[in-house]
JSON list of C-alpha atoms in Angstrom, two decimals:
[
{"chain": "E", "resi": 19, "resn": "MET", "atom": "CA", "xyz": [131.08, 161.73, 271.46]},
{"chain": "E", "resi": 20, "resn": "PHE", "atom": "CA", "xyz": [129.49, 163.87, 274.14]},
{"chain": "E", "resi": 21, "resn": "ARG", "atom": "CA", "xyz": [127.77, 165.98, 271.59]},
{"chain": "E", "resi": 22, "resn": "ASN", "atom": "CA", "xyz": [126.22, 162.89, 269.97]},
{"chain": "E", "resi": 23, "resn": "ILE", "atom": "CA", "xyz": [125.01, 161.65, 273.29]},
{"chain": "E", "resi": 24, "resn": "LEU", "atom": "CA", "xyz": [123.43, 165.07, 273.94]},
{"chain": "E", "resi": 25, "resn": "VAL", "atom": "CA", "xyz": [121.64, 165.05, 270.62]},
{"chain": "E", "resi": 26, "resn": "LEU", "atom": "CA", "xyz": [120.24, 161.57, 271.27]},
{"chain": "E", "resi": 27, "resn": "TRP", "atom": "CA", "xyz": [119.18, 162.64, 274.72]},
{"chain": "E", "resi": 28, "resn": "ASN", "atom": "CA", "xyz": [117.43, 165.72, 273.38]},
{"chain": "E", "resi": 29, "resn": "LYS", "atom": "CA", "xyz": [115.56, 163.58, 270.82]},
{"chain": "E", "resi": 30, "resn": "HIS", "atom": "CA", "xyz": [114.56, 161.11, 273.60]},
{"chain": "E", "resi": 31, "resn": "SER", "atom": "CA", "xyz": [113.30, 163.94, 275.80]},
{"chain": "E", "resi": 32, "resn": "ASN", "atom": "CA", "xyz": [111.33, 165.53, 273.02]},
{"chain": "E", "resi": 33, "resn": "LYS", "atom": "CA", "xyz": [109.78, 162.09, 272.23]},
{"chain": "E", "resi": 34, "resn": "ILE", "atom": "CA", "xyz": [108.67, 161.69, 275.78]},
{"chain": "E", "resi": 35, "resn": "MET", "atom": "CA", "xyz": [107.33, 165.31, 276.09]},
{"chain": "E", "resi": 36, "resn": "ASP", "atom": "CA", "xyz": [105.10, 164.59, 272.97]},
{"chain": "E", "resi": 37, "resn": "SER", "atom": "CA", "xyz": [104.14, 161.01, 274.00]},
{"chain": "E", "resi": 38, "resn": "PHE", "atom": "CA", "xyz": [100.61, 162.05, 274.87]},
{"chain": "E", "resi": 39, "resn": "LYS", "atom": "CA", "xyz": [100.23, 164.69, 272.18]},
{"chain": "E", "resi": 40, "resn": "ASP", "atom": "CA", "xyz": [96.41, 165.23, 271.62]},
{"chain": "E", "resi": 41, "resn": "LYS", "atom": "CA", "xyz": [95.56, 162.24, 273.76]},
{"chain": "E", "resi": 42, "resn": "VAL", "atom": "CA", "xyz": [92.40, 162.83, 275.91]},
{"chain": "E", "resi": 43, "resn": "VAL", "atom": "CA", "xyz": [93.02, 162.29, 279.61]},
{"chain": "E", "resi": 44, "resn": "VAL", "atom": "CA", "xyz": [90.33, 162.55, 282.32]},
{"chain": "E", "resi": 45, "resn": "ILE", "atom": "CA", "xyz": [91.45, 162.99, 285.98]},
{"chain": "E", "resi": 46, "resn": "THR", "atom": "CA", "xyz": [88.87, 163.08, 288.70]},
{"chain": "E", "resi": 47, "resn": "GLY", "atom": "CA", "xyz": [89.75, 165.26, 291.69]},
{"chain": "E", "resi": 48, "resn": "GLY", "atom": "CA", "xyz": [92.25, 167.04, 289.46]},
{"chain": "E", "resi": 49, "resn": "ASN", "atom": "CA", "xyz": [92.02, 170.39, 291.07]},
{"chain": "E", "resi": 50, "resn": "SER", "atom": "CA", "xyz": [94.58, 169.76, 293.86]},
{"chain": "E", "resi": 51, "resn": "GLY", "atom": "CA", "xyz": [97.01, 167.35, 295.31]},
{"chain": "E", "resi": 52, "resn": "ILE", "atom": "CA", "xyz": [98.00, 164.23, 293.39]},
{"chain": "E", "resi": 53, "resn": "GLY", "atom": "CA", "xyz": [95.31, 164.79, 290.75]},
{"chain": "E", "resi": 54, "resn": "TYR", "atom": "CA", "xyz": [96.62, 168.32, 289.94]},
{"chain": "E", "resi": 55, "resn": "ALA", "atom": "CA", "xyz": [100.32, 167.13, 289.82]},
{"chain": "E", "resi": 56, "resn": "THR", "atom": "CA", "xyz": [99.29, 164.35, 287.41]},
{"chain": "E", "resi": 57, "resn": "ALA", "atom": "CA", "xyz": [97.38, 166.79, 285.34]},
{"chain": "E", "resi": 58, "resn": "GLU", "atom": "CA", "xyz": [100.59, 168.90, 285.09]},
{"chain": "E", "resi": 59, "resn": "GLU", "atom": "CA", "xyz": [102.53, 165.78, 283.90]},
{"chain": "E", "resi": 60, "resn": "PHE", "atom": "CA", "xyz": [99.98, 164.96, 281.20]},
{"chain": "E", "resi": 61, "resn": "ALA", "atom": "CA", "xyz": [99.69, 168.57, 280.03]},
{"chain": "E", "resi": 62, "resn": "ALA", "atom": "CA", "xyz": [103.48, 168.74, 279.72]},
{"chain": "E", "resi": 63, "resn": "MET", "atom": "CA", "xyz": [103.34, 165.65, 277.51]},
{"chain": "E", "resi": 64, "resn": "GLY", "atom": "CA", "xyz": [100.91, 167.31, 275.14]},
{"chain": "E", "resi": 65, "resn": "ALA", "atom": "CA", "xyz": [97.67, 165.66, 276.34]},
{"chain": "E", "resi": 66, "resn": "LYS", "atom": "CA", "xyz": [94.20, 167.26, 276.30]},
{"chain": "E", "resi": 67, "resn": "VAL", "atom": "CA", "xyz": [93.46, 167.23, 280.06]},
{"chain": "E", "resi": 68, "resn": "VAL", "atom": "CA", "xyz": [90.06, 167.20, 281.69]},
{"chain": "E", "resi": 69, "resn": "ILE", "atom": "CA", "xyz": [89.88, 167.68, 285.47]},
{"chain": "E", "resi": 70, "resn": "THR", "atom": "CA", "xyz": [86.97, 167.43, 287.90]},
{"chain": "E", "resi": 71, "resn": "GLY", "atom": "CA", "xyz": [86.29, 168.57, 291.37]},
{"chain": "E", "resi": 72, "resn": "ARG", "atom": "CA", "xyz": [83.45, 169.35, 293.70]},
{"chain": "E", "resi": 73, "resn": "LYS", "atom": "CA", "xyz": [84.11, 173.08, 294.14]},
{"chain": "E", "resi": 74, "resn": "SER", "atom": "CA", "xyz": [83.46, 175.23, 291.11]},
{"chain": "E", "resi": 75, "resn": "ASP", "atom": "CA", "xyz": [85.97, 177.99, 292.13]},
{"chain": "E", "resi": 76, "resn": "ALA", "atom": "CA", "xyz": [88.82, 175.57, 292.79]},
{"chain": "E", "resi": 77, "resn": "VAL", "atom": "CA", "xyz": [88.13, 173.69, 289.55]},
{"chain": "E", "resi": 78, "resn": "ALA", "atom": "CA", "xyz": [88.11, 176.99, 287.51]},
{"chain": "E", "resi": 79, "resn": "VAL", "atom": "CA", "xyz": [91.35, 178.18, 289.05]},
{"chain": "E", "resi": 80, "resn": "ALA", "atom": "CA", "xyz": [93.18, 174.95, 288.52]},
{"chain": "E", "resi": 81, "resn": "ALA", "atom": "CA", "xyz": [91.89, 174.51, 285.00]},
{"chain": "E", "resi": 82, "resn": "GLU", "atom": "CA", "xyz": [93.14, 177.94, 284.09]},
{"chain": "E", "resi": 83, "resn": "LYS", "atom": "CA", "xyz": [96.59, 177.31, 285.49]},
{"chain": "E", "resi": 84, "resn": "LEU", "atom": "CA", "xyz": [96.76, 173.96, 283.72]},
{"chain": "E", "resi": 85, "resn": "ASN", "atom": "CA", "xyz": [95.18, 175.13, 280.52]},
{"chain": "E", "resi": 86, "resn": "ALA", "atom": "CA", "xyz": [92.85, 172.15, 280.91]},
{"chain": "E", "resi": 87, "resn": "THR", "atom": "CA", "xyz": [89.09, 171.68, 280.70]},
{"chain": "E", "resi": 88, "resn": "GLY", "atom": "CA", "xyz": [87.46, 171.87, 284.11]},
{"chain": "E", "resi": 89, "resn": "ILE", "atom": "CA", "xyz": [84.16, 170.17, 284.95]},
{"chain": "E", "resi": 90, "resn": "VAL", "atom": "CA", "xyz": [82.37, 170.31, 288.35]},
{"chain": "E", "resi": 91, "resn": "ALA", "atom": "CA", "xyz": [81.45, 166.85, 289.33]},
{"chain": "E", "resi": 92, "resn": "ASP", "atom": "CA", "xyz": [80.93, 165.10, 292.69]},
{"chain": "E", "resi": 93, "resn": "GLN", "atom": "CA", "xyz": [82.23, 161.50, 292.36]},
{"chain": "E", "resi": 94, "resn": "SER", "atom": "CA", "xyz": [79.61, 160.30, 294.94]},
{"chain": "E", "resi": 95, "resn": "ASP", "atom": "CA", "xyz": [76.75, 161.58, 292.75]},
{"chain": "E", "resi": 96, "resn": "LEU", "atom": "CA", "xyz": [76.11, 159.10, 290.00]},
{"chain": "E", "resi": 97, "resn": "ASN", "atom": "CA", "xyz": [73.93, 161.67, 288.09]},
{"chain": "E", "resi": 98, "resn": "ALA", "atom": "CA", "xyz": [76.90, 164.09, 288.17]},
{"chain": "E", "resi": 99, "resn": "THR", "atom": "CA", "xyz": [79.09, 161.24, 286.71]},
{"chain": "E", "resi": 100, "resn": "ASP", "atom": "CA", "xyz": [76.58, 160.70, 283.93]},
{"chain": "E", "resi": 101, "resn": "ARG", "atom": "CA", "xyz": [76.74, 164.50, 283.15]},
{"chain": "E", "resi": 102, "resn": "LEU", "atom": "CA", "xyz": [80.56, 164.43, 283.23]},
{"chain": "E", "resi": 103, "resn": "VAL", "atom": "CA", "xyz": [80.73, 161.45, 280.69]},
{"chain": "E", "resi": 104, "resn": "GLU", "atom": "CA", "xyz": [78.29, 163.24, 278.38]},
{"chain": "E", "resi": 105, "resn": "GLU", "atom": "CA", "xyz": [80.22, 166.47, 278.47]},
{"chain": "E", "resi": 106, "resn": "VAL", "atom": "CA", "xyz": [83.47, 164.71, 277.82]},
{"chain": "E", "resi": 107, "resn": "LYS", "atom": "CA", "xyz": [81.91, 162.73, 274.98]},
{"chain": "E", "resi": 108, "resn": "SER", "atom": "CA", "xyz": [80.41, 165.91, 273.45]},
{"chain": "E", "resi": 109, "resn": "LYS", "atom": "CA", "xyz": [83.76, 167.82, 273.67]},
{"chain": "E", "resi": 110, "resn": "PHE", "atom": "CA", "xyz": [86.33, 165.16, 272.92]},
{"chain": "E", "resi": 111, "resn": "GLY", "atom": "CA", "xyz": [84.59, 162.10, 271.59]},
{"chain": "E", "resi": 112, "resn": "LYS", "atom": "CA", "xyz": [86.70, 159.33, 273.07]},
{"chain": "E", "resi": 113, "resn": "VAL", "atom": "CA", "xyz": [89.08, 159.07, 276.15]},
{"chain": "E", "resi": 114, "resn": "ASP", "atom": "CA", "xyz": [92.54, 157.62, 276.03]},
{"chain": "E", "resi": 115, "resn": "ALA", "atom": "CA", "xyz": [93.45, 157.65, 279.74]},
{"chain": "E", "resi": 116, "resn": "LEU", "atom": "CA", "xyz": [91.34, 157.77, 282.88]},
{"chain": "E", "resi": 117, "resn": "PHE", "atom": "CA", "xyz": [92.77, 158.44, 286.28]},
{"chain": "E", "resi": 118, "resn": "ILE", "atom": "CA", "xyz": [90.18, 157.85, 289.03]},
{"chain": "E", "resi": 119, "resn": "ASN", "atom": "CA", "xyz": [91.82, 159.86, 291.71]},
{"chain": "E", "resi": 120, "resn": "ALA", "atom": "CA", "xyz": [89.04, 161.70, 293.67]},
{"chain": "E", "resi": 121, "resn": "GLY", "atom": "CA", "xyz": [88.69, 160.50, 297.19]},
{"chain": "E", "resi": 122, "resn": "VAL", "atom": "CA", "xyz": [88.44, 161.43, 300.88]},
{"chain": "E", "resi": 123, "resn": "GLY", "atom": "CA", "xyz": [90.38, 160.43, 303.92]},
{"chain": "E", "resi": 124, "resn": "PHE", "atom": "CA", "xyz": [88.29, 160.55, 307.07]},
{"chain": "E", "resi": 125, "resn": "PHE", "atom": "CA", "xyz": [89.45, 158.56, 310.05]},
{"chain": "E", "resi": 126, "resn": "LEU", "atom": "CA", "xyz": [87.63, 157.26, 313.19]},
{"chain": "E", "resi": 127, "resn": "PRO", "atom": "CA", "xyz": [88.10, 154.32, 315.44]},
{"chain": "E", "resi": 128, "resn": "ILE", "atom": "CA", "xyz": [85.66, 151.41, 314.75]},
{"chain": "E", "resi": 129, "resn": "GLU", "atom": "CA", "xyz": [83.72, 152.08, 317.96]},
{"chain": "E", "resi": 130, "resn": "HIS", "atom": "CA", "xyz": [83.09, 155.75, 316.93]},
{"chain": "E", "resi": 131, "resn": "ALA", "atom": "CA", "xyz": [82.46, 155.22, 313.31]},
{"chain": "E", "resi": 132, "resn": "THR", "atom": "CA", "xyz": [78.83, 156.11, 312.31]},
{"chain": "E", "resi": 133, "resn": "GLU", "atom": "CA", "xyz": [76.73, 155.04, 309.43]},
{"chain": "E", "resi": 134, "resn": "ALA", "atom": "CA", "xyz": [77.04, 158.50, 307.95]},
{"chain": "E", "resi": 135, "resn": "HIS", "atom": "CA", "xyz": [80.87, 158.29, 308.17]},
{"chain": "E", "resi": 136, "resn": "PHE", "atom": "CA", "xyz": [80.80, 154.87, 306.57]},
{"chain": "E", "resi": 137, "resn": "ASP", "atom": "CA", "xyz": [78.55, 156.00, 303.69]},
{"chain": "E", "resi": 138, "resn": "GLU", "atom": "CA", "xyz": [80.38, 159.23, 302.89]},
{"chain": "E", "resi": 139, "resn": "VAL", "atom": "CA", "xyz": [83.81, 157.48, 302.66]},
{"chain": "E", "resi": 140, "resn": "MET", "atom": "CA", "xyz": [82.51, 154.42, 300.72]},
{"chain": "E", "resi": 141, "resn": "ASN", "atom": "CA", "xyz": [80.19, 156.49, 298.44]},
{"chain": "E", "resi": 142, "resn": "ILE", "atom": "CA", "xyz": [83.19, 158.63, 297.23]},
{"chain": "E", "resi": 143, "resn": "ASN", "atom": "CA", "xyz": [86.13, 156.19, 297.52]},
{"chain": "E", "resi": 144, "resn": "PHE", "atom": "CA", "xyz": [84.56, 152.96, 296.25]},
{"chain": "E", "resi": 145, "resn": "LYS", "atom": "CA", "xyz": [81.02, 153.34, 294.89]},
{"chain": "E", "resi": 146, "resn": "GLY", "atom": "CA", "xyz": [81.90, 156.61, 293.14]},
{"chain": "E", "resi": 147, "resn": "ALA", "atom": "CA", "xyz": [85.11, 155.13, 291.70]},
{"chain": "E", "resi": 148, "resn": "PHE", "atom": "CA", "xyz": [83.30, 151.88, 290.62]},
{"chain": "E", "resi": 149, "resn": "PHE", "atom": "CA", "xyz": [80.62, 153.72, 288.69]},
{"chain": "E", "resi": 150, "resn": "THR", "atom": "CA", "xyz": [83.11, 156.30, 287.24]},
{"chain": "E", "resi": 151, "resn": "LEU", "atom": "CA", "xyz": [84.77, 153.31, 285.52]},
{"chain": "E", "resi": 152, "resn": "SER", "atom": "CA", "xyz": [81.55, 151.72, 284.61]},
{"chain": "E", "resi": 153, "resn": "LYS", "atom": "CA", "xyz": [79.99, 154.84, 283.03]},
{"chain": "E", "resi": 154, "resn": "PHE", "atom": "CA", "xyz": [83.22, 155.81, 281.19]},
{"chain": "E", "resi": 155, "resn": "LEU", "atom": "CA", "xyz": [83.46, 152.36, 279.51]},
{"chain": "E", "resi": 156, "resn": "PRO", "atom": "CA", "xyz": [81.51, 153.38, 276.42]},
{"chain": "E", "resi": 157, "resn": "VAL", "atom": "CA", "xyz": [83.75, 156.35, 275.73]},
{"chain": "E", "resi": 158, "resn": "LEU", "atom": "CA", "xyz": [87.15, 154.64, 276.48]},
{"chain": "E", "resi": 159, "resn": "ASN", "atom": "CA", "xyz": [89.14, 153.90, 273.37]},
{"chain": "E", "resi": 160, "resn": "ASP", "atom": "CA", "xyz": [90.27, 150.27, 272.84]},
{"chain": "E", "resi": 161, "resn": "GLY", "atom": "CA", "xyz": [93.88, 150.25, 274.16]},
{"chain": "E", "resi": 162, "resn": "ALA", "atom": "CA", "xyz": [93.08, 152.97, 276.71]},
{"chain": "E", "resi": 163, "resn": "ALA", "atom": "CA", "xyz": [94.61, 152.99, 280.25]},
{"chain": "E", "resi": 164, "resn": "VAL", "atom": "CA", "xyz": [92.76, 153.30, 283.54]},
{"chain": "E", "resi": 165, "resn": "THR", "atom": "CA", "xyz": [94.53, 154.04, 286.75]},
{"chain": "E", "resi": 166, "resn": "PHE", "atom": "CA", "xyz": [92.94, 154.11, 290.25]},
{"chain": "E", "resi": 167, "resn": "LEU", "atom": "CA", "xyz": [94.53, 155.93, 293.17]},
{"chain": "E", "resi": 168, "resn": "SER", "atom": "CA", "xyz": [94.57, 153.40, 296.00]},
{"chain": "E", "resi": 169, "resn": "SER", "atom": "CA", "xyz": [96.56, 153.61, 299.23]},
{"chain": "E", "resi": 170, "resn": "ILE", "atom": "CA", "xyz": [99.11, 151.58, 301.35]},
{"chain": "E", "resi": 171, "resn": "ASN", "atom": "CA", "xyz": [96.30, 151.68, 303.95]},
{"chain": "E", "resi": 172, "resn": "ALA", "atom": "CA", "xyz": [94.54, 148.90, 302.22]},
{"chain": "E", "resi": 173, "resn": "GLN", "atom": "CA", "xyz": [97.35, 146.61, 303.46]},
{"chain": "E", "resi": 174, "resn": "ILE", "atom": "CA", "xyz": [98.90, 148.05, 306.67]},
{"chain": "E", "resi": 175, "resn": "GLY", "atom": "CA", "xyz": [95.99, 147.95, 309.13]},
{"chain": "E", "resi": 176, "resn": "MET", "atom": "CA", "xyz": [96.53, 151.46, 310.60]},
{"chain": "E", "resi": 177, "resn": "ALA", "atom": "CA", "xyz": [94.40, 152.15, 313.69]},
{"chain": "E", "resi": 178, "resn": "GLY", "atom": "CA", "xyz": [91.50, 154.49, 313.06]},
{"chain": "E", "resi": 179, "resn": "SER", "atom": "CA", "xyz": [91.48, 153.84, 309.29]},
{"chain": "E", "resi": 180, "resn": "SER", "atom": "CA", "xyz": [88.93, 151.02, 309.14]},
{"chain": "E", "resi": 181, "resn": "VAL", "atom": "CA", "xyz": [86.43, 152.53, 306.68]},
{"chain": "E", "resi": 182, "resn": "TYR", "atom": "CA", "xyz": [89.09, 154.36, 304.59]},
{"chain": "E", "resi": 183, "resn": "SER", "atom": "CA", "xyz": [91.30, 151.16, 304.37]},
{"chain": "E", "resi": 184, "resn": "ALA", "atom": "CA", "xyz": [88.22, 149.00, 303.40]},
{"chain": "E", "resi": 185, "resn": "SER", "atom": "CA", "xyz": [87.30, 151.41, 300.66]},
{"chain": "E", "resi": 186, "resn": "LYS", "atom": "CA", "xyz": [90.79, 151.13, 299.17]},
{"chain": "E", "resi": 187, "resn": "ALA", "atom": "CA", "xyz": [90.93, 147.38, 299.57]},
{"chain": "E", "resi": 188, "resn": "ALA", "atom": "CA", "xyz": [87.56, 147.14, 297.71]},
{"chain": "E", "resi": 189, "resn": "MET", "atom": "CA", "xyz": [89.12, 149.30, 295.00]},
{"chain": "E", "resi": 190, "resn": "ASN", "atom": "CA", "xyz": [92.09, 146.97, 294.68]},
{"chain": "E", "resi": 191, "resn": "SER", "atom": "CA", "xyz": [89.74, 144.06, 294.14]},
{"chain": "E", "resi": 192, "resn": "LEU", "atom": "CA", "xyz": [87.86, 145.99, 291.43]},
{"chain": "E", "resi": 193, "resn": "VAL", "atom": "CA", "xyz": [91.18, 146.70, 289.71]},
{"chain": "E", "resi": 194, "resn": "ARG", "atom": "CA", "xyz": [91.98, 142.98, 289.48]},
{"chain": "E", "resi": 195, "resn": "VAL", "atom": "CA", "xyz": [88.48, 142.08, 288.07]},
{"chain": "E", "resi": 196, "resn": "ALA", "atom": "CA", "xyz": [88.44, 145.04, 285.68]},
{"chain": "E", "resi": 197, "resn": "SER", "atom": "CA", "xyz": [91.84, 144.06, 284.40]},
{"chain": "E", "resi": 198, "resn": "SER", "atom": "CA", "xyz": [90.40, 140.64, 283.35]},
{"chain": "E", "resi": 199, "resn": "GLU", "atom": "CA", "xyz": [87.03, 141.96, 281.91]},
{"chain": "E", "resi": 200, "resn": "LEU", "atom": "CA", "xyz": [88.68, 144.81, 279.88]},
{"chain": "E", "resi": 201, "resn": "ALA", "atom": "CA", "xyz": [91.66, 142.84, 278.61]},
{"chain": "E", "resi": 202, "resn": "PRO", "atom": "CA", "xyz": [89.81, 141.77, 275.36]},
{"chain": "E", "resi": 203, "resn": "ARG", "atom": "CA", "xyz": [89.59, 145.52, 274.44]},
{"chain": "E", "resi": 204, "resn": "GLY", "atom": "CA", "xyz": [93.28, 146.05, 275.20]},
{"chain": "E", "resi": 205, "resn": "ILE", "atom": "CA", "xyz": [92.44, 148.32, 278.13]},
{"chain": "E", "resi": 206, "resn": "ARG", "atom": "CA", "xyz": [94.95, 148.21, 281.02]},
{"chain": "E", "resi": 207, "resn": "VAL", "atom": "CA", "xyz": [93.63, 148.72, 284.51]},
{"chain": "E", "resi": 208, "resn": "ASN", "atom": "CA", "xyz": [96.19, 149.42, 287.29]},
{"chain": "E", "resi": 209, "resn": "SER", "atom": "CA", "xyz": [96.29, 151.05, 290.75]},
{"chain": "E", "resi": 210, "resn": "VAL", "atom": "CA", "xyz": [98.88, 153.20, 292.40]},
{"chain": "E", "resi": 211, "resn": "SER", "atom": "CA", "xyz": [99.10, 152.67, 296.29]},
{"chain": "E", "resi": 212, "resn": "PRO", "atom": "CA", "xyz": [101.26, 155.46, 297.69]},
{"chain": "E", "resi": 213, "resn": "GLY", "atom": "CA", "xyz": [102.40, 155.76, 301.31]},
{"chain": "E", "resi": 214, "resn": "PRO", "atom": "CA", "xyz": [101.78, 158.99, 303.18]},
{"chain": "E", "resi": 215, "resn": "ILE", "atom": "CA", "xyz": [101.83, 162.04, 300.75]},
{"chain": "E", "resi": 216, "resn": "SER", "atom": "CA", "xyz": [101.78, 165.74, 301.52]},
{"chain": "E", "resi": 217, "resn": "THR", "atom": "CA", "xyz": [98.51, 166.86, 300.03]},
{"chain": "E", "resi": 218, "resn": "PRO", "atom": "CA", "xyz": [95.50, 168.99, 301.17]},
{"chain": "E", "resi": 219, "resn": "ILE", "atom": "CA", "xyz": [93.66, 165.78, 302.22]},
{"chain": "E", "resi": 220, "resn": "TRP", "atom": "CA", "xyz": [95.71, 165.71, 305.45]},
{"chain": "E", "resi": 221, "resn": "GLY", "atom": "CA", "xyz": [93.90, 168.92, 306.66]},
{"chain": "E", "resi": 222, "resn": "LYS", "atom": "CA", "xyz": [90.55, 167.24, 305.94]},
{"chain": "E", "resi": 223, "resn": "THR", "atom": "CA", "xyz": [90.77, 164.03, 308.03]},
{"chain": "E", "resi": 224, "resn": "GLY", "atom": "CA", "xyz": [88.48, 165.39, 310.77]},
{"chain": "E", "resi": 225, "resn": "MET", "atom": "CA", "xyz": [91.13, 164.83, 313.37]},
{"chain": "E", "resi": 226, "resn": "PRO", "atom": "CA", "xyz": [92.16, 167.51, 315.99]},
{"chain": "E", "resi": 227, "resn": "ASP", "atom": "CA", "xyz": [95.44, 169.22, 315.06]},
{"chain": "E", "resi": 228, "resn": "GLU", "atom": "CA", "xyz": [97.43, 167.63, 317.96]},
{"chain": "E", "resi": 229, "resn": "MET", "atom": "CA", "xyz": [96.20, 164.12, 316.99]},
{"chain": "E", "resi": 230, "resn": "LEU", "atom": "CA", "xyz": [97.03, 164.78, 313.40]},
{"chain": "E", "resi": 231, "resn": "GLN", "atom": "CA", "xyz": [100.51, 166.03, 314.25]},
{"chain": "E", "resi": 232, "resn": "GLY", "atom": "CA", "xyz": [101.14, 163.06, 316.52]},
{"chain": "E", "resi": 233, "resn": "MET", "atom": "CA", "xyz": [100.03, 160.66, 313.78]},
{"chain": "E", "resi": 234, "resn": "SER", "atom": "CA", "xyz": [102.13, 162.34, 311.18]},
{"chain": "E", "resi": 235, "resn": "ALA", "atom": "CA", "xyz": [105.18, 162.04, 313.45]},
{"chain": "E", "resi": 236, "resn": "ALA", "atom": "CA", "xyz": [104.56, 158.39, 314.16]},
{"chain": "E", "resi": 237, "resn": "ILE", "atom": "CA", "xyz": [104.19, 157.67, 310.43]},
{"chain": "E", "resi": 238, "resn": "VAL", "atom": "CA", "xyz": [107.42, 159.39, 309.58]},
{"chain": "E", "resi": 239, "resn": "GLN", "atom": "CA", "xyz": [109.28, 157.10, 312.01]},
{"chain": "E", "resi": 240, "resn": "GLY", "atom": "CA", "xyz": [108.32, 154.11, 309.89]},
{"chain": "E", "resi": 241, "resn": "ILE", "atom": "CA", "xyz": [109.51, 155.62, 306.61]},
{"chain": "E", "resi": 242, "resn": "PRO", "atom": "CA", "xyz": [113.16, 154.98, 305.65]},
{"chain": "E", "resi": 243, "resn": "LEU", "atom": "CA", "xyz": [113.58, 158.41, 304.06]},
{"chain": "E", "resi": 244, "resn": "GLN", "atom": "CA", "xyz": [111.95, 160.03, 307.23]},
{"chain": "E", "resi": 245, "resn": "ARG", "atom": "CA", "xyz": [109.63, 162.28, 305.26]},
{"chain": "E", "resi": 246, "resn": "PHE", "atom": "CA", "xyz": [106.26, 162.25, 303.42]},
{"chain": "E", "resi": 247, "resn": "GLY", "atom": "CA", "xyz": [106.31, 161.89, 299.77]},
{"chain": "E", "resi": 248, "resn": "SER", "atom": "CA", "xyz": [105.23, 164.62, 297.27]},
{"chain": "E", "resi": 249, "resn": "ALA", "atom": "CA", "xyz": [102.31, 164.74, 294.91]},
{"chain": "E", "resi": 250, "resn": "GLU", "atom": "CA", "xyz": [104.82, 165.24, 292.06]},
{"chain": "E", "resi": 251, "resn": "GLU", "atom": "CA", "xyz": [106.57, 161.98, 292.87]},
{"chain": "E", "resi": 252, "resn": "VAL", "atom": "CA", "xyz": [103.31, 160.04, 292.62]},
{"chain": "E", "resi": 253, "resn": "ALA", "atom": "CA", "xyz": [102.31, 161.89, 289.47]},
{"chain": "E", "resi": 254, "resn": "LYS", "atom": "CA", "xyz": [105.37, 160.46, 287.67]},
{"chain": "E", "resi": 255, "resn": "LEU", "atom": "CA", "xyz": [103.99, 156.93, 288.32]}
]
């Protein structure tokens, strides 16, 4: 009996591992954090993975470790997104899954937020995400899947996060509209909204170390498991 169960489980596991065999998956911001962990998951399931990032050295190192295709592209630069789409189309033809993950997390109180701060966050997190979807539409297969990385900050109203939270809330609205518009092609559009996750973005918030540590400690107090999540946990979603 146990042997039969083990055989069935092995067959099931093998089926899962090959479930994305030869499927083309594009992940923006895939050279670190949640994007990198998700790329690992897809690669383990047999997918042909394409990752992007803004720094050529980081993209090259990550692509080599993942045995993936690495393309340097800044999500806030629409010309770079055009080049990304053309390169993916040239190398792979069509795309089966698109994970729009690239983003930044800079925090300032409303009274200290500048136009430059507003534009940088919105240009990457929302405008860049919007046009990444728009420009990839011609190369998405019918029945493809699109996932956006949103954030719980779109709902919780955390102090200091006004522009970041607004960028993610705008993204959530886009997801709902895109789900309706792309349904006739069988393309599913979803978002994943994690709570606090341990990724390199925490070191790039622009906050002083003491403020960052204090905020981290306060956040942990509101989490039942009393810890930050991991990129690998989000990747499995």
